[in-house]
Amino acid sequence: MQVSPSEVAGHFYRLAIQSREHAFILLDAGGRVTWWSPGAEDIFGYPSEAILGRSLDHLFTDLDAQRGAPEHEMEVARADGPAPDDRWQQRADGSRFWASGLLVALRGEDGEPIGFVKLLRNRTDLKEQIETLRNQAAALDERLQRQERFLSTAAHELANPVAPIVNAAALIRNALRPTGDVEFALRVIDRQAELLRKLVHDLLEFSRIGMGKVVLDPRRCSMQEVLGAAADDCRPLMREKRHEFQLLTPGPPIDVKADPARLQQVFVNLLTNAAKYTHPGGRILALLTTEGEEAVVRVTDNGVGIPREVLPAIFELFTQVDATRAMSRGGMGIGLSVVKEIVELHGGSVQADSEGSGKGSEFTVRLPLVPGEHDTIEPAPRA
Ligand code: ADP
């Protein structure tokens, strides 16, 4: 059933009369009020007779009116179609409320503007919720920054005593040439000091990255060299755990623009983890190749694997799988977040995959290649 234009007009009139949460306002071409709905009376506090014939300016805050906001809004509505209008508006008693609405220019048959419709709703509640959320976010941010500052200070303070402890132990060893229990005690001191040094180093590293203090020294570098150096760093641990370790890199050079020391740190972390979280006599493979415009490194192990539910959070600070805590060699769940930060600082990405507990893990690092020089390459065994 079709309704006639006058019936449509009637329905819209009823809508405007009956909807008390919305203000419907008709204005002439100069921006003076020609009609004012009951909802507008409720929201603005002006009875119809007090506002008819007065300018749109009366509904704006004094500051917005002085800045020419009403005229600007009409200009936008005339030129661009509906002008969105979310702002503080002013009631008859001078109080303010947050209005969300729009202003639409009306045109006659000949296309000339004949007036405007202003439609708005009091959304102070929404505005207050947004403000509250914004304040909460700012407070959280502030708290996070304070924690980062604390972490950094604590790490520096903890770092200071490590070198004197190691030096004092060396001094005792040289002076007394001890044997038996004393020598054993000195070895305990050495081992624990080394552990402490590593923990503090991880903490410092993370706080440096978190606070944006890492400055990269990027240059063109060879992925083969970076991976070779990282592999060399990790060989003693691989041997200690009797792992079968293989690094496969292709012959043609794969170059990226990167800070080689930082990249080496990424792969040392991944290879160390592969070695740590694989039972003795495991298999670890690092594979370099290219895919499209990226250098891709996959570090795969047949170790303890990562439970599916932990995978999404594995790169977050302090994430550790409960079952592998004993294998972490004093780690605190910082290494992988450092890996992610460094890779992302290079414009790359890192991903973790595992079929689940006991099924091994694979970490994939992707880095942008130096553009235009590489074809996709099949890896060949490295001598
Ligand atoms: P850490 O090794 O010091 O605990 P990381 O941030 O390097 O910290 O790793 C976080 C956690 O991720 C580890 O504690 C371990 O539970 C898990 N993980 C990392 N690499 C592997 C891997 N190759 N295989 C299985 N679990 C891993």
Tab-separated table of C-alpha atoms and ligand atoms in Angstrom:
chain	number	residue	atom	x	y	z
A	1	MET	CA	0.000	0.000	0.000
A	2	GLN	CA	1.442	3.318	-1.042
A	3	VAL	CA	1.101	6.450	1.047
A	4	SER	CA	0.641	9.905	-0.441
A	5	PRO	CA	3.216	12.691	0.061
A	6	SER	CA	0.833	14.491	2.423
A	7	GLU	CA	0.453	11.304	4.493
A	8	VAL	CA	4.251	10.994	4.626
A	9	ALA	CA	4.456	14.612	5.785
A	10	GLY	CA	1.818	13.790	8.448
A	11	HIS	CA	3.799	10.812	9.703
A	12	PHE	CA	7.012	12.824	9.946
A	13	TYR	CA	5.110	15.603	11.738
A	14	ARG	CA	3.813	13.059	14.272
A	15	LEU	CA	7.343	11.662	14.666
A	16	ALA	CA	8.659	15.164	15.376
A	17	ILE	CA	5.846	15.886	17.857
A	18	GLN	CA	5.971	12.555	19.656
A	19	SER	CA	9.727	12.006	19.932
A	20	ARG	CA	10.658	13.778	23.160
A	21	GLU	CA	14.324	12.614	23.135
A	22	HIS	CA	15.039	14.399	19.850
A	23	ALA	CA	14.919	18.083	19.036
A	24	PHE	CA	13.461	18.836	15.553
A	25	ILE	CA	14.024	22.450	14.562
A	26	LEU	CA	13.082	24.224	11.326
A	27	LEU	CA	15.059	27.312	10.343
A	28	ASP	CA	14.603	29.808	7.533
A	29	ALA	CA	17.361	30.434	4.968
A	30	GLY	CA	18.928	33.044	7.307
A	31	GLY	CA	19.102	30.620	10.247
A	32	ARG	CA	16.134	31.900	12.293
A	33	VAL	CA	13.872	29.403	14.057
A	34	THR	CA	10.500	28.935	12.324
A	35	TRP	CA	9.338	25.785	14.119
A	36	TRP	CA	10.405	24.045	17.337
A	37	SER	CA	9.305	20.537	18.426
A	38	PRO	CA	8.204	19.631	21.970
A	39	GLY	CA	11.417	17.580	22.255
A	40	ALA	CA	13.390	20.781	21.476
A	41	GLU	CA	11.463	22.549	24.245
A	42	ASP	CA	12.419	19.785	26.689
A	43	ILE	CA	16.060	19.626	25.636
A	44	PHE	CA	16.794	23.363	25.327
A	45	GLY	CA	14.322	24.665	27.913
A	46	TYR	CA	12.903	27.398	25.617
A	47	PRO	CA	9.121	27.326	25.073
A	48	SER	CA	8.256	27.699	21.380
A	49	GLU	CA	7.120	31.342	21.669
A	50	ALA	CA	10.415	32.360	23.301
A	51	ILE	CA	12.591	31.071	20.456
A	52	LEU	CA	10.558	31.537	17.270
A	53	GLY	CA	12.182	34.133	15.010
A	54	ARG	CA	15.464	34.060	16.967
A	55	SER	CA	18.735	33.025	15.405
A	56	LEU	CA	20.485	29.671	15.610
A	57	ASP	CA	23.239	31.433	17.627
A	58	HIS	CA	21.101	31.171	20.770
A	59	LEU	CA	21.532	27.404	20.844
A	60	PHE	CA	25.319	27.486	20.707
A	61	THR	CA	27.675	28.171	23.603
A	62	ASP	CA	28.840	31.807	23.734
A	63	LEU	CA	32.331	30.766	22.662
A	64	ASP	CA	31.124	28.778	19.630
A	65	ALA	CA	28.742	31.609	18.660
A	66	GLN	CA	31.622	34.137	18.844
A	67	ARG	CA	33.789	31.854	16.736
A	68	GLY	CA	31.114	31.814	14.032
A	69	ALA	CA	30.253	28.117	14.423
A	70	PRO	CA	26.508	28.539	13.562
A	71	GLU	CA	27.262	30.335	10.297
A	72	HIS	CA	29.977	27.816	9.438
A	73	GLU	CA	27.602	24.915	10.032
A	74	MET	CA	25.036	26.445	7.686
A	75	GLU	CA	27.698	26.978	5.049
A	76	VAL	CA	28.779	23.314	5.257
A	77	ALA	CA	25.128	22.161	5.073
A	78	ARG	CA	24.526	24.360	1.987
A	79	ALA	CA	27.712	23.235	0.226
A	80	ASP	CA	28.281	19.616	1.254
A	81	GLY	CA	24.921	18.205	2.297
A	82	PRO	CA	24.215	17.334	5.934
A	83	ALA	CA	26.653	18.941	8.373
A	84	PRO	CA	27.405	16.574	11.255
A	85	ASP	CA	27.120	18.463	14.456
A	86	ASP	CA	28.489	16.958	17.689
A	87	ARG	CA	29.216	19.684	20.197
A	88	TRP	CA	28.294	21.356	23.480
A	89	GLN	CA	25.049	23.326	23.117
A	90	GLN	CA	23.501	25.824	25.501
A	91	ARG	CA	20.109	25.697	27.248
A	92	ALA	CA	17.890	28.660	28.073
A	93	ASP	CA	19.262	28.676	31.655
A	94	GLY	CA	22.864	28.854	30.359
A	95	SER	CA	23.719	25.242	31.255
A	96	ARG	CA	25.401	23.069	28.658
A	97	PHE	CA	24.743	19.607	27.262
A	98	TRP	CA	26.523	17.451	24.690
A	99	ALA	CA	24.440	17.216	21.529
A	100	SER	CA	24.871	14.788	18.693
A	101	GLY	CA	23.027	15.833	15.571
A	102	LEU	CA	23.107	17.270	12.081
A	103	LEU	CA	21.958	20.233	10.054
A	104	VAL	CA	20.374	19.658	6.642
A	105	ALA	CA	19.790	22.385	4.029
A	106	LEU	CA	16.324	22.310	2.406
A	107	ARG	CA	15.935	23.343	-1.226
A	108	GLY	CA	12.892	24.496	-3.135
A	109	GLU	CA	11.757	23.167	-6.555
A	110	ASP	CA	14.256	25.504	-8.258
A	111	GLY	CA	17.169	24.144	-6.148
A	112	GLU	CA	17.518	27.361	-4.146
A	113	PRO	CA	17.982	26.961	-0.340
A	114	ILE	CA	14.781	27.737	1.497
A	115	GLY	CA	15.836	26.830	5.006
A	116	PHE	CA	17.310	24.138	7.260
A	117	VAL	CA	16.299	21.257	9.493
A	118	LYS	CA	18.315	20.767	12.649
A	119	LEU	CA	17.956	17.427	14.320
A	120	LEU	CA	19.743	16.570	17.542
A	121	ARG	CA	19.792	14.452	20.654
A	122	ASN	CA	21.174	15.044	24.118
A	123	ARG	CA	24.116	12.642	24.445
A	124	THR	CA	25.805	14.060	27.536
A	125	ASP	CA	25.721	10.512	28.975
A	126	LEU	CA	27.766	9.230	26.043
A	127	LYS	CA	30.178	12.133	26.195
A	128	GLU	CA	30.716	11.500	29.907
A	129	GLN	CA	31.348	7.805	29.278
A	130	ILE	CA	33.875	8.669	26.581
A	131	GLU	CA	35.562	11.177	28.912
A	132	THR	CA	35.683	8.584	31.702
A	133	LEU	CA	37.230	6.010	29.352
A	134	ARG	CA	39.715	8.580	28.077
A	135	ASN	CA	40.722	9.434	31.649
A	136	GLN	CA	41.057	5.746	32.506
A	137	ALA	CA	43.248	5.192	29.447
A	138	ALA	CA	45.435	8.181	30.415
A	139	ALA	CA	45.708	6.877	34.009
A	140	LEU	CA	46.667	3.391	32.737
A	141	ASP	CA	49.220	4.891	30.412
A	142	GLU	CA	50.703	6.887	33.281
A	143	ARG	CA	50.797	3.757	35.461
A	144	LEU	CA	52.493	1.798	32.690
A	145	GLN	CA	55.100	4.516	32.266
A	146	ARG	CA	55.763	4.543	36.005
A	147	GLN	CA	56.183	0.745	35.962
A	148	GLU	CA	58.546	0.986	33.022
A	149	ARG	CA	60.596	3.619	34.844
A	150	PHE	CA	60.651	1.380	37.926
A	151	LEU	CA	61.711	-1.632	35.852
A	152	SER	CA	64.510	0.334	34.274
A	153	THR	CA	65.762	1.754	37.604
A	154	ALA	CA	65.528	-1.654	39.304
A	155	ALA	CA	67.446	-3.311	36.459
A	156	HIS	CA	70.214	-0.692	36.632
A	157	GLU	CA	70.475	-1.001	40.411
A	158	LEU	CA	70.564	-4.805	40.196
A	159	ALA	CA	73.226	-4.679	37.483
A	160	ASN	CA	75.693	-2.710	39.625
A	161	PRO	CA	76.673	-5.422	42.152
A	162	VAL	CA	77.183	-8.198	39.567
A	163	ALA	CA	80.656	-7.221	38.318
A	164	PRO	CA	82.091	-6.661	41.861
A	165	ILE	CA	80.763	-10.092	42.937
A	166	VAL	CA	82.439	-11.806	39.978
A	167	ASN	CA	85.659	-9.838	40.518
A	168	ALA	CA	85.758	-10.626	44.245
A	169	ALA	CA	85.279	-14.341	43.501
A	170	ALA	CA	88.154	-14.209	40.976
A	171	LEU	CA	90.328	-12.445	43.549
A	172	ILE	CA	89.680	-15.105	46.179
A	173	ARG	CA	90.380	-17.832	43.616
A	174	ASN	CA	93.700	-16.240	42.612
A	175	ALA	CA	94.797	-15.435	46.137
A	176	LEU	CA	93.875	-18.703	47.848
A	177	ARG	CA	93.946	-21.232	44.981
A	178	PRO	CA	91.171	-23.001	46.896
A	179	THR	CA	90.127	-26.621	46.543
A	180	GLY	CA	87.215	-28.689	47.820
A	181	ASP	CA	84.280	-26.863	49.413
A	182	VAL	CA	85.671	-23.373	48.897
A	183	GLU	CA	86.267	-23.974	45.192
A	184	PHE	CA	82.777	-25.450	44.958
A	185	ALA	CA	81.355	-22.330	46.679
A	186	LEU	CA	83.228	-20.070	44.248
A	187	ARG	CA	81.768	-21.970	41.300
A	188	VAL	CA	78.300	-21.500	42.760
A	189	ILE	CA	78.977	-17.760	43.022
A	190	ASP	CA	80.193	-17.653	39.386
A	191	ARG	CA	77.191	-19.571	38.103
A	192	GLN	CA	74.636	-17.561	40.046
A	193	ALA	CA	76.299	-14.254	39.161
A	194	GLU	CA	76.161	-15.237	35.476
A	195	LEU	CA	72.473	-16.055	35.848
A	196	LEU	CA	71.859	-12.729	37.549
A	197	ARG	CA	73.784	-10.931	34.799
A	198	LYS	CA	71.622	-12.546	32.141
A	199	LEU	CA	68.369	-11.726	33.944
A	200	VAL	CA	69.389	-8.123	34.466
A	201	HIS	CA	70.502	-7.893	30.844
A	202	ASP	CA	67.066	-9.133	29.675
A	203	LEU	CA	65.293	-6.686	31.976
A	204	LEU	CA	67.416	-3.760	30.830
A	205	GLU	CA	66.925	-4.754	27.230
A	206	PHE	CA	63.194	-4.884	27.574
A	207	SER	CA	62.903	-1.609	29.437
A	208	ARG	CA	65.107	0.083	26.831
A	209	ILE	CA	62.882	-1.150	24.027
A	210	GLY	CA	59.640	-0.426	25.914
A	211	MET	CA	60.763	3.155	26.502
A	212	GLY	CA	61.729	3.620	22.854
A	213	LYS	CA	65.418	3.986	23.713
A	214	VAL	CA	66.736	1.460	21.221
A	215	VAL	CA	68.442	3.226	18.394
A	216	LEU	CA	69.001	0.972	15.395
A	217	ASP	CA	72.128	1.294	13.333
A	218	PRO	CA	70.675	-0.004	10.067
A	219	ARG	CA	72.829	-0.838	7.094
A	220	ARG	CA	72.793	-3.330	4.274
A	221	CYS	CA	73.651	-6.693	5.751
A	222	SER	CA	73.729	-10.310	4.718
A	223	MET	CA	71.201	-12.631	6.326
A	224	GLN	CA	73.639	-15.513	5.788
A	225	GLU	CA	76.241	-13.689	7.899
A	226	VAL	CA	73.809	-12.676	10.624
A	227	LEU	CA	72.446	-16.216	10.913
A	228	GLY	CA	75.928	-17.747	10.762
A	229	ALA	CA	77.073	-15.569	13.666
A	230	ALA	CA	73.936	-16.351	15.698
A	231	ALA	CA	74.397	-20.076	15.040
A	232	ASP	CA	78.045	-19.895	16.181
A	233	ASP	CA	76.934	-18.227	19.435
A	234	CYS	CA	74.507	-21.064	20.089
A	235	ARG	CA	76.693	-24.051	19.184
A	236	PRO	CA	78.081	-24.585	22.724
A	237	LEU	CA	74.522	-24.913	24.089
A	238	MET	CA	73.528	-27.183	21.176
A	239	ARG	CA	76.518	-29.392	21.949
A	240	GLU	CA	75.849	-29.356	25.677
A	241	LYS	CA	72.340	-30.657	24.997
A	242	ARG	CA	73.514	-33.043	22.270
A	243	HIS	CA	71.094	-31.561	19.734
A	244	GLU	CA	71.432	-32.227	16.046
A	245	PHE	CA	71.552	-28.633	14.760
A	246	GLN	CA	71.431	-27.613	11.121
A	247	LEU	CA	71.520	-24.199	9.481
A	248	LEU	CA	70.329	-24.155	5.865
A	249	THR	CA	71.011	-21.015	3.851
A	250	PRO	CA	70.980	-20.534	0.068
A	251	GLY	CA	74.126	-19.625	-1.903
A	252	PRO	CA	73.009	-16.322	-3.491
A	253	PRO	CA	73.194	-13.474	-0.980
A	254	ILE	CA	70.018	-12.405	0.794
A	255	ASP	CA	70.423	-8.854	1.991
A	256	VAL	CA	68.247	-6.799	4.285
A	257	LYS	CA	68.582	-3.301	5.671
A	258	ALA	CA	69.032	-3.939	9.358
A	259	ASP	CA	71.083	-3.508	12.469
A	260	PRO	CA	73.133	-6.730	12.290
A	261	ALA	CA	73.867	-6.893	16.029
A	262	ARG	CA	70.176	-6.563	16.871
A	263	LEU	CA	69.142	-9.148	14.280
A	264	GLN	CA	71.764	-11.546	15.559
A	265	GLN	CA	70.242	-11.093	19.014
A	266	VAL	CA	66.814	-12.091	17.586
A	267	PHE	CA	68.134	-15.363	16.165
A	268	VAL	CA	70.292	-16.114	19.204
A	269	ASN	CA	67.116	-15.802	21.310
A	270	LEU	CA	65.103	-18.079	19.029
A	271	LEU	CA	67.855	-20.698	18.714
A	272	THR	CA	68.559	-20.606	22.449
A	273	ASN	CA	64.862	-21.174	23.135
A	274	ALA	CA	64.739	-24.028	20.632
A	275	ALA	CA	67.705	-25.609	22.432
A	276	LYS	CA	66.330	-24.945	25.924
A	277	TYR	CA	62.814	-26.224	25.251
A	278	THR	CA	63.864	-29.425	23.495
A	279	HIS	CA	64.887	-32.514	25.470
A	280	PRO	CA	68.541	-33.595	25.003
A	281	GLY	CA	69.288	-35.225	21.655
A	282	GLY	CA	66.629	-33.211	19.786
A	283	ARG	CA	66.628	-31.800	16.251
A	284	ILE	CA	66.826	-28.076	15.553
A	285	LEU	CA	66.752	-26.503	12.141
A	286	ALA	CA	67.201	-22.882	11.044
A	287	LEU	CA	66.159	-22.307	7.448
A	288	LEU	CA	66.673	-19.126	5.429
A	289	THR	CA	64.774	-18.433	2.231
A	290	THR	CA	62.910	-15.634	0.427
A	291	GLU	CA	59.193	-15.305	-0.239
A	292	GLY	CA	58.102	-12.397	-2.438
A	293	GLU	CA	59.765	-9.266	-1.100
A	294	GLU	CA	60.710	-10.833	2.219
A	295	ALA	CA	63.590	-12.731	3.756
A	296	VAL	CA	62.093	-15.575	5.775
A	297	VAL	CA	63.798	-17.473	8.586
A	298	ARG	CA	62.159	-20.518	10.155
A	299	VAL	CA	63.545	-21.900	13.402
A	300	THR	CA	62.062	-25.343	13.988
A	301	ASP	CA	62.537	-27.781	16.835
A	302	ASN	CA	61.070	-31.134	17.849
A	303	GLY	CA	60.858	-30.087	21.488
A	304	VAL	CA	58.182	-29.696	24.114
A	305	GLY	CA	55.945	-27.511	21.909
A	306	ILE	CA	53.586	-24.740	23.016
A	307	PRO	CA	49.979	-25.374	24.095
A	308	ARG	CA	47.496	-23.887	21.610
A	309	GLU	CA	45.881	-21.659	24.224
A	310	VAL	CA	49.224	-20.023	25.087
A	311	LEU	CA	50.266	-19.289	21.476
A	312	PRO	CA	48.350	-15.983	21.099
A	313	ALA	CA	50.132	-14.523	24.163
A	314	ILE	CA	53.564	-16.084	23.609
A	315	PHE	CA	55.230	-12.780	22.600
A	316	GLU	CA	53.819	-10.878	25.551
A	317	LEU	CA	56.107	-9.817	28.360
A	318	PHE	CA	56.513	-12.440	31.147
A	319	THR	CA	54.512	-15.153	29.327
A	320	GLN	CA	55.890	-18.556	30.267
A	321	VAL	CA	54.353	-21.977	29.857
A	322	ASP	CA	53.963	-23.389	33.387
A	323	ALA	CA	55.178	-26.835	32.372
A	324	THR	CA	58.458	-25.477	30.932
A	325	ARG	CA	59.415	-23.125	33.756
A	326	ALA	CA	62.009	-25.592	35.010
A	327	MET	CA	63.644	-25.658	31.540
A	328	SER	CA	63.887	-21.880	31.239
A	329	ARG	CA	67.325	-21.724	32.913
A	330	GLY	CA	66.303	-18.762	35.040
A	331	GLY	CA	64.528	-16.955	32.185
A	332	MET	CA	61.647	-14.636	32.982
A	333	GLY	CA	59.628	-14.638	29.772
A	334	ILE	CA	61.269	-11.519	28.357
A	335	GLY	CA	63.238	-12.894	25.378
A	336	LEU	CA	60.364	-13.355	22.955
A	337	SER	CA	58.918	-9.905	23.614
A	338	VAL	CA	62.350	-8.465	22.849
A	339	VAL	CA	62.434	-10.556	19.646
A	340	LYS	CA	59.062	-9.180	18.569
A	341	GLU	CA	59.991	-5.576	19.338
A	342	ILE	CA	63.275	-5.768	17.449
A	343	VAL	CA	61.758	-7.501	14.410
A	344	GLU	CA	58.959	-4.940	14.270
A	345	LEU	CA	61.433	-2.058	14.624
A	346	HIS	CA	62.912	-3.456	11.381
A	347	GLY	CA	59.518	-3.414	9.653
A	348	GLY	CA	59.176	-7.207	9.875
A	349	SER	CA	57.006	-9.712	11.705
A	350	VAL	CA	57.424	-12.847	13.785
A	351	GLN	CA	55.024	-15.716	14.227
A	352	ALA	CA	54.947	-18.759	16.507
A	353	ASP	CA	53.393	-22.098	15.554
A	354	SER	CA	53.041	-25.363	17.376
A	355	GLU	CA	50.738	-28.330	17.053
A	356	GLY	CA	50.607	-28.393	20.854
A	357	SER	CA	52.420	-29.840	23.868
A	358	GLY	CA	55.100	-32.355	22.911
A	359	LYS	CA	54.811	-31.588	19.198
A	360	GLY	CA	57.687	-29.159	18.622
A	361	SER	CA	57.589	-25.465	17.702
A	362	GLU	CA	58.314	-23.271	14.738
A	363	PHE	CA	59.134	-19.552	14.834
A	364	THR	CA	59.013	-17.628	11.559
A	365	VAL	CA	60.682	-14.237	11.139
A	366	ARG	CA	59.927	-12.129	8.055
A	367	LEU	CA	61.994	-9.094	7.113
A	368	PRO	CA	61.715	-6.780	4.107
A	369	LEU	CA	64.437	-7.467	1.520
A	370	VAL	CA	66.577	-4.734	0.077
A	371	PRO	CA	64.184	-4.050	-2.847
A	372	GLY	CA	64.442	-5.353	-6.384
A	373	GLU	CA	67.448	-7.672	-6.253
A	374	HIS	CA	66.207	-11.065	-5.171
A	375	ASP	CA	64.330	-13.880	-6.869
A	376	THR	CA	62.679	-16.545	-4.768
A	377	ILE	CA	65.489	-18.872	-3.780
A	378	GLU	CA	65.520	-22.529	-2.798
A	379	PRO	CA	67.746	-23.108	0.235
A	380	ALA	CA	70.852	-25.229	-0.215
A	381	PRO	CA	72.740	-26.854	2.638
A	382	ARG	CA	75.471	-24.717	4.156
A	383	ALA	CA	78.879	-26.256	4.424
B	1	ADP	P1	62.189	-17.452	28.768
B	1	ADP	O1	62.773	-18.490	27.851
B	1	ADP	O2	63.212	-16.623	29.451
B	1	ADP	O3	61.163	-18.010	29.699
B	1	ADP	P2	60.994	-16.244	26.355
B	1	ADP	O4	60.270	-14.958	26.232
B	1	ADP	O5	62.168	-16.453	25.479
B	1	ADP	O6	61.387	-16.358	27.894
B	1	ADP	O7	59.971	-17.418	26.108
B	1	ADP	C1	58.716	-17.373	26.757
B	1	ADP	C2	58.147	-18.757	26.949
B	1	ADP	O8	57.769	-19.295	25.661
B	1	ADP	C3	59.111	-19.770	27.520
B	1	ADP	O9	59.150	-19.689	28.935
B	1	ADP	C4	58.526	-21.077	27.018
B	1	ADP	O10	57.463	-21.474	27.861
B	1	ADP	C5	57.937	-20.695	25.649
B	1	ADP	N1	58.843	-21.006	24.515
B	1	ADP	C6	59.666	-20.161	23.859
B	1	ADP	N2	60.310	-20.791	22.854
B	1	ADP	C7	59.889	-22.069	22.868
B	1	ADP	C8	60.167	-23.233	22.067
B	1	ADP	N3	61.035	-23.199	21.046
B	1	ADP	N4	59.510	-24.371	22.395
B	1	ADP	C9	58.634	-24.412	23.414
B	1	ADP	N5	58.333	-23.366	24.207
B	1	ADP	C10	58.949	-22.207	23.941
